[in-house]
mmCIF file of C-alpha atoms in Angstrom:
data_model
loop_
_atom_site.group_PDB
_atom_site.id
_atom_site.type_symbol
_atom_site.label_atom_id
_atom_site.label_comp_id
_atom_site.label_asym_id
_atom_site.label_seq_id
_atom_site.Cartn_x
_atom_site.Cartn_y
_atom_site.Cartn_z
ATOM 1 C CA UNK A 11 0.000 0.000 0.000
ATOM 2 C CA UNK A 12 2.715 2.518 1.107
ATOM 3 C CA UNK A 13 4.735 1.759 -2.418
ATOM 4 C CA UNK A 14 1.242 2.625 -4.314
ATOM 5 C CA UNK A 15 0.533 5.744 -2.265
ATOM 6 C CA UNK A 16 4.444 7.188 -2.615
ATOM 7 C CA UNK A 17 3.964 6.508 -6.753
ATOM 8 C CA UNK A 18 0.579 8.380 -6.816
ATOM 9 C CA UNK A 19 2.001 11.288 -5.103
ATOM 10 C CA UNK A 20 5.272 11.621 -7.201
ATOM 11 C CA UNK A 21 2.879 11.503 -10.593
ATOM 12 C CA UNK A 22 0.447 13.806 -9.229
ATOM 13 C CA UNK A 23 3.007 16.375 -8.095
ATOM 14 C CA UNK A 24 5.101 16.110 -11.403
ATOM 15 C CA UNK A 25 2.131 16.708 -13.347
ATOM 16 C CA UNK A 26 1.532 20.261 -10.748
ATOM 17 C CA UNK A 27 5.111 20.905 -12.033
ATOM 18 C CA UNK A 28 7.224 20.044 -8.843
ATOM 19 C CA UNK A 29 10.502 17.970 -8.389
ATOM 20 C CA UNK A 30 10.662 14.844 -6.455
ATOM 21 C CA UNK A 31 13.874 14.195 -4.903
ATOM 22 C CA UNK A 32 13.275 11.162 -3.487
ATOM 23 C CA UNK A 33 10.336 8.758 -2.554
ATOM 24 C CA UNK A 34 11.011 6.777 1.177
ATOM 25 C CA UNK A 35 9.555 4.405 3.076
ATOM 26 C CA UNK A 36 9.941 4.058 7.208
ATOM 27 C CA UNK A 37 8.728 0.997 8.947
ATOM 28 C CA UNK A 38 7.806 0.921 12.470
ATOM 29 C CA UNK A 39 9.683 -0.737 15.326
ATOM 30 C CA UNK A 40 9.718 -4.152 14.872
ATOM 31 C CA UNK A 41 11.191 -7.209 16.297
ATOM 32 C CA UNK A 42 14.528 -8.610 15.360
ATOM 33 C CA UNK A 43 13.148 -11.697 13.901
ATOM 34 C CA UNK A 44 10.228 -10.207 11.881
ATOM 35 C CA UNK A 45 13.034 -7.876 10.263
ATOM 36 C CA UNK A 46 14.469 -10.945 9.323
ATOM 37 C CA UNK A 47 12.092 -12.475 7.430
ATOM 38 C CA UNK A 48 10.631 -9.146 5.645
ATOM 39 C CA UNK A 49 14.120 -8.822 4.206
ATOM 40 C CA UNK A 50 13.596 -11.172 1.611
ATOM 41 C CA UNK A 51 9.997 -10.865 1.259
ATOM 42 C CA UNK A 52 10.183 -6.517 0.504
ATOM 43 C CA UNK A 53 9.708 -5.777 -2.972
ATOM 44 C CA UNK A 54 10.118 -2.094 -3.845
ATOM 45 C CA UNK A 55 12.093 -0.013 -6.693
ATOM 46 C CA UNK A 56 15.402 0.839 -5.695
ATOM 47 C CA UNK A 57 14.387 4.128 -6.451
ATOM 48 C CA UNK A 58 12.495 3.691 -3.113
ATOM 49 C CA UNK A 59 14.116 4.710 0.149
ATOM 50 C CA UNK A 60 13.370 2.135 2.514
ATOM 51 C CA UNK A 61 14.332 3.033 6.519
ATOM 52 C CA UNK A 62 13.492 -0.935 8.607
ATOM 53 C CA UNK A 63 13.231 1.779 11.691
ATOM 54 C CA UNK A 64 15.089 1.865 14.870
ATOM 55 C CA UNK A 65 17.234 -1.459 16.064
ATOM 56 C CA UNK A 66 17.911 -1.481 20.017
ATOM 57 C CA UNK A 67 21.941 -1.859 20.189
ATOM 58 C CA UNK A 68 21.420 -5.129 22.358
ATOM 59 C CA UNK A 69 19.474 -6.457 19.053
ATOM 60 C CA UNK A 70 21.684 -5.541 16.747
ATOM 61 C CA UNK A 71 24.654 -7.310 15.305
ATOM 62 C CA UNK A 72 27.247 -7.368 12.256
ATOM 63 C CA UNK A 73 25.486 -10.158 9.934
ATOM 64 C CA UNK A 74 22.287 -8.474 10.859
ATOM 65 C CA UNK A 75 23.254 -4.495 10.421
ATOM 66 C CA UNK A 76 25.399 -6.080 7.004
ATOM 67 C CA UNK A 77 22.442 -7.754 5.565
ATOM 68 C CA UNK A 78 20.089 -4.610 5.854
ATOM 69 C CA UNK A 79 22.467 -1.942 4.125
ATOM 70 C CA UNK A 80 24.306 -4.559 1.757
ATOM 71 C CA UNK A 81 20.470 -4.651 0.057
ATOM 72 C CA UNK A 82 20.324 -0.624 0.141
ATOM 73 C CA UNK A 83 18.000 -0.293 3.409
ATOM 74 C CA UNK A 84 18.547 2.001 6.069
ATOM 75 C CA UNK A 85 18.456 1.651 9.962
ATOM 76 C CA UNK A 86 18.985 3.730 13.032
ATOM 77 C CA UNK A 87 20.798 2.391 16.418
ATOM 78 C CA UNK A 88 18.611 2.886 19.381
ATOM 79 C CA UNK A 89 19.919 2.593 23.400
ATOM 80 C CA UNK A 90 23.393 4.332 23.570
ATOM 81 C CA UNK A 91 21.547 6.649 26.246
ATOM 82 C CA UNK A 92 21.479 3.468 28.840
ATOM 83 C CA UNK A 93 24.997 2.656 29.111
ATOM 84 C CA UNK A 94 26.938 5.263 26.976
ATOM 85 C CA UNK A 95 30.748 4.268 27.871
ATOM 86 C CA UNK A 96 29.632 0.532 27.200
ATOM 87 C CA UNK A 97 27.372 1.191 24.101
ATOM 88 C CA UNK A 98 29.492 3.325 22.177
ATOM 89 C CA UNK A 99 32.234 0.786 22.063
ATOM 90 C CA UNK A 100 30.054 -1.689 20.544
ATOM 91 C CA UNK A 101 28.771 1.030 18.151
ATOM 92 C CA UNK A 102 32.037 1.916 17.098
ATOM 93 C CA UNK A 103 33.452 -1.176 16.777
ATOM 94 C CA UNK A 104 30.133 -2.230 14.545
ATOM 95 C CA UNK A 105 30.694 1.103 12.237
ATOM 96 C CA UNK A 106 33.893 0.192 11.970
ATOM 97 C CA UNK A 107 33.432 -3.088 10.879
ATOM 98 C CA UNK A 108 30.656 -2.497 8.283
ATOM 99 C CA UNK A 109 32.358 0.544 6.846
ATOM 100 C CA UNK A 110 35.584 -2.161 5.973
ATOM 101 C CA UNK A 111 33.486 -3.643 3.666
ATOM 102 C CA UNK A 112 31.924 -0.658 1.320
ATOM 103 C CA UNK A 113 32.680 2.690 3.442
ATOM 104 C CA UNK A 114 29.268 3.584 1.490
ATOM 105 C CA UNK A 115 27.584 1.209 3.876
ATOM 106 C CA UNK A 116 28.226 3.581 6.761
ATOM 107 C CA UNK A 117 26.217 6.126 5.636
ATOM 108 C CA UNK A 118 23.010 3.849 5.715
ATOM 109 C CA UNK A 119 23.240 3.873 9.357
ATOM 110 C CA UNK A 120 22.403 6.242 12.085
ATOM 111 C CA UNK A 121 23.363 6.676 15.812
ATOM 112 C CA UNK A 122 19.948 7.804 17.138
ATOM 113 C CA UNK A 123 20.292 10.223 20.686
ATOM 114 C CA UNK A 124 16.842 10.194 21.501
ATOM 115 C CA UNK A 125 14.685 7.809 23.583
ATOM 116 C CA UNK A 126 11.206 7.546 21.773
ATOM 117 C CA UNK A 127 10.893 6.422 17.521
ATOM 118 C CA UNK A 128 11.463 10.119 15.450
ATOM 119 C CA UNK A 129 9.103 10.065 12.686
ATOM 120 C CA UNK A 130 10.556 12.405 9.652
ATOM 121 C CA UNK A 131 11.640 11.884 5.817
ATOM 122 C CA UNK A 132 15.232 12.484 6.904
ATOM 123 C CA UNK A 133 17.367 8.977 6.984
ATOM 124 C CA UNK A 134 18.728 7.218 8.282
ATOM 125 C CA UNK A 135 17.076 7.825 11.635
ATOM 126 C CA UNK A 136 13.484 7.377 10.585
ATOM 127 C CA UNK A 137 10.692 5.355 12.117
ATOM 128 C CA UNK A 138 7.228 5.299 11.458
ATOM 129 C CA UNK A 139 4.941 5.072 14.541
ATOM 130 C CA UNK A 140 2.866 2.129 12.771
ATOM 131 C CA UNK A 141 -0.179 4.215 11.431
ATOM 132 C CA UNK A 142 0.094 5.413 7.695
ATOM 133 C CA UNK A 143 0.535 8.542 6.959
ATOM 134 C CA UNK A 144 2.611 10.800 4.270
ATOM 135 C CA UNK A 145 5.320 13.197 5.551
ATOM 136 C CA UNK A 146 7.430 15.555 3.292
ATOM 137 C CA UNK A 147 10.620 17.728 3.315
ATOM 138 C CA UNK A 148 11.806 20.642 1.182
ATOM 139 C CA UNK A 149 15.113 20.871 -0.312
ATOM 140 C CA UNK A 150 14.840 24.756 -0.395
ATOM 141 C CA UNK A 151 18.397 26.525 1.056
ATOM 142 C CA UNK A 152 18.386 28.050 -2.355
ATOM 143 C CA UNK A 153 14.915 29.397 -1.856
ATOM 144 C CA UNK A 154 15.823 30.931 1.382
ATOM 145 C CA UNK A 155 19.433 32.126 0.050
ATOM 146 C CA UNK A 156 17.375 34.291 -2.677
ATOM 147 C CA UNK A 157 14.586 35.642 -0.488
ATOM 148 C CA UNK A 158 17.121 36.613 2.133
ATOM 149 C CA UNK A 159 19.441 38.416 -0.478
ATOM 150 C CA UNK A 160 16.319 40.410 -2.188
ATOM 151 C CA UNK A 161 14.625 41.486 1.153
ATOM 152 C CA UNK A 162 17.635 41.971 3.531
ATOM 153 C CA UNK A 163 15.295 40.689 6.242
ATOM 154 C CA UNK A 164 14.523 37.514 8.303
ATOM 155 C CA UNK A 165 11.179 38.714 9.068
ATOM 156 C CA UNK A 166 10.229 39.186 5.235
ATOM 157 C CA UNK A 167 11.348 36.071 4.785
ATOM 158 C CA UNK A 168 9.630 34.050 6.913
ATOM 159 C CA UNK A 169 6.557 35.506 5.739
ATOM 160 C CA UNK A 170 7.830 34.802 1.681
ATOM 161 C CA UNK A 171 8.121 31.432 2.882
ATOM 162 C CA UNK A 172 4.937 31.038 4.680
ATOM 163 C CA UNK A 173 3.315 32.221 1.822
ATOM 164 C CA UNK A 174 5.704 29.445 -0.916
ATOM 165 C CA UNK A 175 4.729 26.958 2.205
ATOM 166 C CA UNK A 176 1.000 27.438 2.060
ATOM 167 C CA UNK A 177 0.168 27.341 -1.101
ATOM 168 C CA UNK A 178 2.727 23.796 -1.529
ATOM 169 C CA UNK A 179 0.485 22.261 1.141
ATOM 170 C CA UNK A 180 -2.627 23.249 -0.206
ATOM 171 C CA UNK A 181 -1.593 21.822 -3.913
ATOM 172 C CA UNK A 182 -0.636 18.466 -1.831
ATOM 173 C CA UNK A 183 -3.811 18.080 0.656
ATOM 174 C CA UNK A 184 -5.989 18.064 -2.437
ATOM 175 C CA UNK A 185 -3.929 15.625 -4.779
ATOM 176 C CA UNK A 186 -6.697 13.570 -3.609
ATOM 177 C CA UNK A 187 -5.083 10.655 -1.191
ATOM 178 C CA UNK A 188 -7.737 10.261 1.217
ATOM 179 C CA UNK A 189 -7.205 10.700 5.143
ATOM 180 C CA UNK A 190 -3.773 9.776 5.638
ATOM 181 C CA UNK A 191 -1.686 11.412 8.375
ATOM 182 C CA UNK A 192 -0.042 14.544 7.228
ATOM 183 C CA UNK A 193 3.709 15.993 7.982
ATOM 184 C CA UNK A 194 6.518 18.301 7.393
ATOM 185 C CA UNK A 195 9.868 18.244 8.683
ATOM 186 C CA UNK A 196 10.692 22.128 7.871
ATOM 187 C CA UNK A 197 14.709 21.171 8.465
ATOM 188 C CA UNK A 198 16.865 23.020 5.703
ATOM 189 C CA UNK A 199 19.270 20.402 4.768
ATOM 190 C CA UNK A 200 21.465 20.432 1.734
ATOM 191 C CA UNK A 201 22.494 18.584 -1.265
ATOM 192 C CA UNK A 202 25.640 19.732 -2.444
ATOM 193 C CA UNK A 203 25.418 22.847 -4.503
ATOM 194 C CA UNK A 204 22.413 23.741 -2.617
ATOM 195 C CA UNK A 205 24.220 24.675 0.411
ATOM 196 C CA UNK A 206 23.128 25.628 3.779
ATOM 197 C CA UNK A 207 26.829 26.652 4.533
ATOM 198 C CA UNK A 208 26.321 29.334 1.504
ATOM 199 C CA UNK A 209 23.116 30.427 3.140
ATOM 200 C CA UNK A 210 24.366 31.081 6.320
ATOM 201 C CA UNK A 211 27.188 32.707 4.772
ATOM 202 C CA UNK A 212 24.836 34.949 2.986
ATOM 203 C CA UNK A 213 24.119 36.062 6.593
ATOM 204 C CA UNK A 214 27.385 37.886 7.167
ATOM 205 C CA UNK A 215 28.915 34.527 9.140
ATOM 206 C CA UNK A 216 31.481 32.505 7.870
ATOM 207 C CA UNK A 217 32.253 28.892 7.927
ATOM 208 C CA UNK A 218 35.323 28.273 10.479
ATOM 209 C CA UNK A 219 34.513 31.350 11.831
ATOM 210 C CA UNK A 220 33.920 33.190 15.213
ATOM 211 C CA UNK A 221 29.524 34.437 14.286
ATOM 212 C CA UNK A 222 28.708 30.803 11.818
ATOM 213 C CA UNK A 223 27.117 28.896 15.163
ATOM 214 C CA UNK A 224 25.057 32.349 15.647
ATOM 215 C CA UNK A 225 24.002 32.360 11.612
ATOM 216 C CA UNK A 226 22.770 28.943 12.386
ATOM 217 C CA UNK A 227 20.377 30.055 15.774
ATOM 218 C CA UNK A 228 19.510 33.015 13.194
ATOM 219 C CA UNK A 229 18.356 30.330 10.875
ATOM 220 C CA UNK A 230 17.426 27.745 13.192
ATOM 221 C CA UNK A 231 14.689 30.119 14.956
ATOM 222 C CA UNK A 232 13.583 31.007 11.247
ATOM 223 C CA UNK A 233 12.583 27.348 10.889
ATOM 224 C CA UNK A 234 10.642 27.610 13.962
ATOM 225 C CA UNK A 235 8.657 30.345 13.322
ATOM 226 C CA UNK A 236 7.328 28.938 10.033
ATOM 227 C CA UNK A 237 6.552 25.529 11.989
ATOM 228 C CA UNK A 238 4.958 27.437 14.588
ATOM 229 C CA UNK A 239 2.901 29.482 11.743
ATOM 230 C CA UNK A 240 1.823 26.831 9.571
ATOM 231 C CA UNK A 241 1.400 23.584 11.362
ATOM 232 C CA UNK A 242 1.868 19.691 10.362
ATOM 233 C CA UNK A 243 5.310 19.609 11.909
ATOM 234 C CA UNK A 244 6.889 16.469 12.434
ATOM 235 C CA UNK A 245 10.613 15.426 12.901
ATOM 236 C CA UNK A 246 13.572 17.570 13.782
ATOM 237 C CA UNK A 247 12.202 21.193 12.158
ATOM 238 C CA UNK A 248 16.222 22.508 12.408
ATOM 239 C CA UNK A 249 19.140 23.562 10.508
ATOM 240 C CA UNK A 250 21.148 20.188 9.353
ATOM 241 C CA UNK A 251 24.609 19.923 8.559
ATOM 242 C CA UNK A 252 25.740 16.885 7.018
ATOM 243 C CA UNK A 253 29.516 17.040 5.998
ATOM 244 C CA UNK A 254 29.184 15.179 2.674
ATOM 245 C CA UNK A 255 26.267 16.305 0.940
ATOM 246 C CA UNK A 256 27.095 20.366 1.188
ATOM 247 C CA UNK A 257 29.719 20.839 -1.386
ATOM 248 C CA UNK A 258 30.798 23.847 0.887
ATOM 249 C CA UNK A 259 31.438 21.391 3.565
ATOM 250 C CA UNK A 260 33.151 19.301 1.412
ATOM 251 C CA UNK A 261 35.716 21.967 0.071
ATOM 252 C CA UNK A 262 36.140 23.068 2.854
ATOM 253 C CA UNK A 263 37.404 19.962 4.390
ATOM 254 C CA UNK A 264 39.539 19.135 1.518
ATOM 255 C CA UNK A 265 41.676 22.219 2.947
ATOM 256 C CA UNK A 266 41.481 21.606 6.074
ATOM 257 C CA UNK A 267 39.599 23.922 7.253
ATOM 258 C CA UNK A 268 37.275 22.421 9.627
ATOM 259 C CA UNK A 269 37.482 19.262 11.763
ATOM 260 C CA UNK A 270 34.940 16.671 13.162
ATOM 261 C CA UNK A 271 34.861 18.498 16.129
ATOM 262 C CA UNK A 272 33.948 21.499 15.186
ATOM 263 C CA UNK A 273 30.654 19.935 13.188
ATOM 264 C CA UNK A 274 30.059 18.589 16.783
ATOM 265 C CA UNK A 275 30.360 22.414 17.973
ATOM 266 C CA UNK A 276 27.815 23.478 15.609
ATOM 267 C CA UNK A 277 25.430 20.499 16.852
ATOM 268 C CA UNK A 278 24.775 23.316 20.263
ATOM 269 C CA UNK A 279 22.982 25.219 17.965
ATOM 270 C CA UNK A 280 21.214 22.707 14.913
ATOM 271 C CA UNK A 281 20.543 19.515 14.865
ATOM 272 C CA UNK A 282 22.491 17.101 12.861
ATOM 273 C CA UNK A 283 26.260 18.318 13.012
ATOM 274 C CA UNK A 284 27.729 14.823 13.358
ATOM 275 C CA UNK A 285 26.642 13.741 10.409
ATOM 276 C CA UNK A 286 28.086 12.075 6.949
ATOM 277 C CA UNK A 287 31.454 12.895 8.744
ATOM 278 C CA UNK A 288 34.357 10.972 6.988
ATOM 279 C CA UNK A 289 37.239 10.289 9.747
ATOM 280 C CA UNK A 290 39.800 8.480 9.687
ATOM 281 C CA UNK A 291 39.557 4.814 11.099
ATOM 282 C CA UNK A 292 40.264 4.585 14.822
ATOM 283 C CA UNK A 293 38.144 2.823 17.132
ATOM 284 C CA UNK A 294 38.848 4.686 20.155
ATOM 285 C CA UNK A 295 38.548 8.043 18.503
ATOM 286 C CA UNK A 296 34.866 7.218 17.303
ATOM 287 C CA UNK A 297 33.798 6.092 20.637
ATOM 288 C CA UNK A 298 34.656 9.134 22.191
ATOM 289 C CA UNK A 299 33.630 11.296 19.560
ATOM 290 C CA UNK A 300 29.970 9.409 20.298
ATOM 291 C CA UNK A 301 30.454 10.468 23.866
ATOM 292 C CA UNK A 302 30.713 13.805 23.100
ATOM 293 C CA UNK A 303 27.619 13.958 20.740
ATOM 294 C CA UNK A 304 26.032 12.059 24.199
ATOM 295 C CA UNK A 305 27.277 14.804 25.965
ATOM 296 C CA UNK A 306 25.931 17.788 23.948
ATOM 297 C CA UNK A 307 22.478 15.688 23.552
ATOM 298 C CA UNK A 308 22.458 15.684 27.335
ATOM 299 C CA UNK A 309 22.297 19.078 27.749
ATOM 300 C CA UNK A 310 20.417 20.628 24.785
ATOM 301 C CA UNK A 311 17.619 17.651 24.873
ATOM 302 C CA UNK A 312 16.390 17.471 21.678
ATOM 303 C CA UNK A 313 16.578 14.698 19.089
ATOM 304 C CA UNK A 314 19.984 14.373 17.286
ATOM 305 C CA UNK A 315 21.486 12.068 15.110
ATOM 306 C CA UNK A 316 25.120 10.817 13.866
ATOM 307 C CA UNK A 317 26.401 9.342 11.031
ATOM 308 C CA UNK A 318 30.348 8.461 10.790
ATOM 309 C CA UNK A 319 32.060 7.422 8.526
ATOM 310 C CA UNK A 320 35.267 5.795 9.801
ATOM 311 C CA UNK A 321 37.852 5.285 6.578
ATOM 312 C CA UNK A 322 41.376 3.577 5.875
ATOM 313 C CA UNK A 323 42.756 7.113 4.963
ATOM 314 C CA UNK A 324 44.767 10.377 6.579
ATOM 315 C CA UNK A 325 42.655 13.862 6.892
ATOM 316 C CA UNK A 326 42.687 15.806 3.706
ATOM 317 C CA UNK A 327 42.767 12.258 2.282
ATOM 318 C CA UNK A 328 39.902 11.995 -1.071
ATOM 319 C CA UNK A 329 38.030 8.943 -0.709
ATOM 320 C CA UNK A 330 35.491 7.819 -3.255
ATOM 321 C CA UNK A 331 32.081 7.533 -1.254
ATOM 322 C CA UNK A 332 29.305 6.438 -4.190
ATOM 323 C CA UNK A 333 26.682 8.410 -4.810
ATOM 324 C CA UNK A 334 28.098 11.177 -2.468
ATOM 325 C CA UNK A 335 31.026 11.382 -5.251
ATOM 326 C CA UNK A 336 34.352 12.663 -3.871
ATOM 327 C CA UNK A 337 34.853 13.774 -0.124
ATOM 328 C CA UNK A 338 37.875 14.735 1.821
ATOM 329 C CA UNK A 339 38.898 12.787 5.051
ATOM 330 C CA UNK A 340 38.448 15.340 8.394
ATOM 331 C CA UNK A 341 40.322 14.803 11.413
ATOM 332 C CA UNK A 342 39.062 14.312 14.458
#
């Protein structure tokens, strides 16, 4: 059913002249064993996105994680919150593990720091609460980069955007689906030349600088407000930084110029810092860098999520990561 409902909507919004990304699919939380068996039993397009859900660390294992992303899936690693100093060894030494065999595979799989299932579009961390329903995100930093450059105000262009966001969601709530559960995770993430680091540039704050972490609260409460305005909001509804899908990012660790840690800095202030961050391979440095993401999580208690990438490689090191294309190795 969820396959037919995803194909409906991508025809119906082509033909109303918008762009479909991607189509996903998130499955509740289910048992170990019934994951098993519905591994060989899905059947979707591999042009499908397909999140299992959330897999309690004590649940998880290397044949198991290996099986789900070797077949394209996605997963998110629940618990580390119970025993951190235990857990994020056996996380680490897990990522590490899978990431030997296709580095690729690494970024199918998510550290989640929260305690209840997050339902949003945004993989890997993704799990449905078990009733259908139809969620959607915007890939729209460009958007935001243009309105902010022609009105030279954050207050204009929240209200542009209400006004672009309104008028999206009425076009969708009458493409005629019936009364399925409705969402919108209002997070600005990137895809590489569509950069949120060039948006928050366009601020006056540069990357690496002393002012970026305030460019992202300036955008982060942005996001916010138009939640807070418009409704439907589900997910994480903040600025998101992942290291290997902003080309900024990207270039800017091929020089150097920023480290894992300070992605981690930026995770204070939006929500997804730690994430698609290429390091080099090192057990022990992973663990602790997943203590520190703990650590942050702690204090500013909302959901976050981490993706690492551990590699055979030195920083500044280019590393061939699939469909990501080239990235640069950061240090720690």
């Amino acid at each position: 059913m969820a396959q037919g409902i995803l194909l409906l909507v991508e025809k119906k919004l082509k033909e109303l002249g918008y762009d479909v990304f991607t189509t996903r699919i998130s499955l509740p939380r289910l048992p170990v064993l019934l994951i098993k068996r519905l591994l060989d039993r899905i059947d979707i397009p591999s042009s499908i996105l397909l999140s299992v859900g959330g897999i309690d660390i004590t649940h998880i294992d290397y044949d198991l994680a290996l099986d789900i992303v070797s077949r394209g899936y996605y997963f998110s690693i629940y618990g580390i919150s119970r025993n951190p100093q235990e857990y994020s060894y056996t996380i680490s030494r897990l990522i590490h593990k899978i990431a030997e065999e296709k580095p690729i595979y690494a970024t199918q799989i998510s550290i989640s720091y929260h305690h209840t299932p997050l339902e949003t579009p945004y993989f890997p961390d993704s799990t449905s609460s078990g009733e259908l329903g139809i969620g959607f995100s915007f890939l729209y930093p460009n958007i935001v980069k243009n309105i902010l450059e022609e009105t030279e105000s954050l207050t204009y262009t929240v209200e542009k955007l209400e006004n672009i966001f309104r008028k999206t969601i009425n076009d969708i709530r009458h493409l005629g689906l019936g009364k399925y559960r409705f969402g919108i995770d209002y997070s600005i993430s990137p895809w590489m030349e569509k950069s949120v680091v060039a948006l928050i540039e366009a601020l006056g704050y540069e990357l690496g600088k002393p002012g970026f972490n305030y460019g992202v609260y300036l955008i982060n409460n942005m996001i916010q407000e138009l939640a807070k305005r418009i409704g439907y909001a589900i997910g994480y509804n903040e600025v998101m930084l992942p290291y290997a899908e902003d080309a900024l990012l990207i270039d800017a660790g091929k020089y150097q110029k920023i480290r894992a840690r300070d992605l981690l800095l930026y995770t204070s202030t939006c929500v997804v810092g730690p994430d698609m961050i290429v390091v080099p391979a090192e057990q022990n440095h992973l663990r602790q860098f997943l203590l520190d993401t703990y650590s942050v999580w702690r204090l500013k208690q909302k959901p976050l999520s981490a993706r690492i990438i551990p590699v055979d490689g030195l920083p500044g090191d280019k590393i061939d990561l699939g469909k990501f294309g080239n990235v640069y190795v950061l240090s720690y």
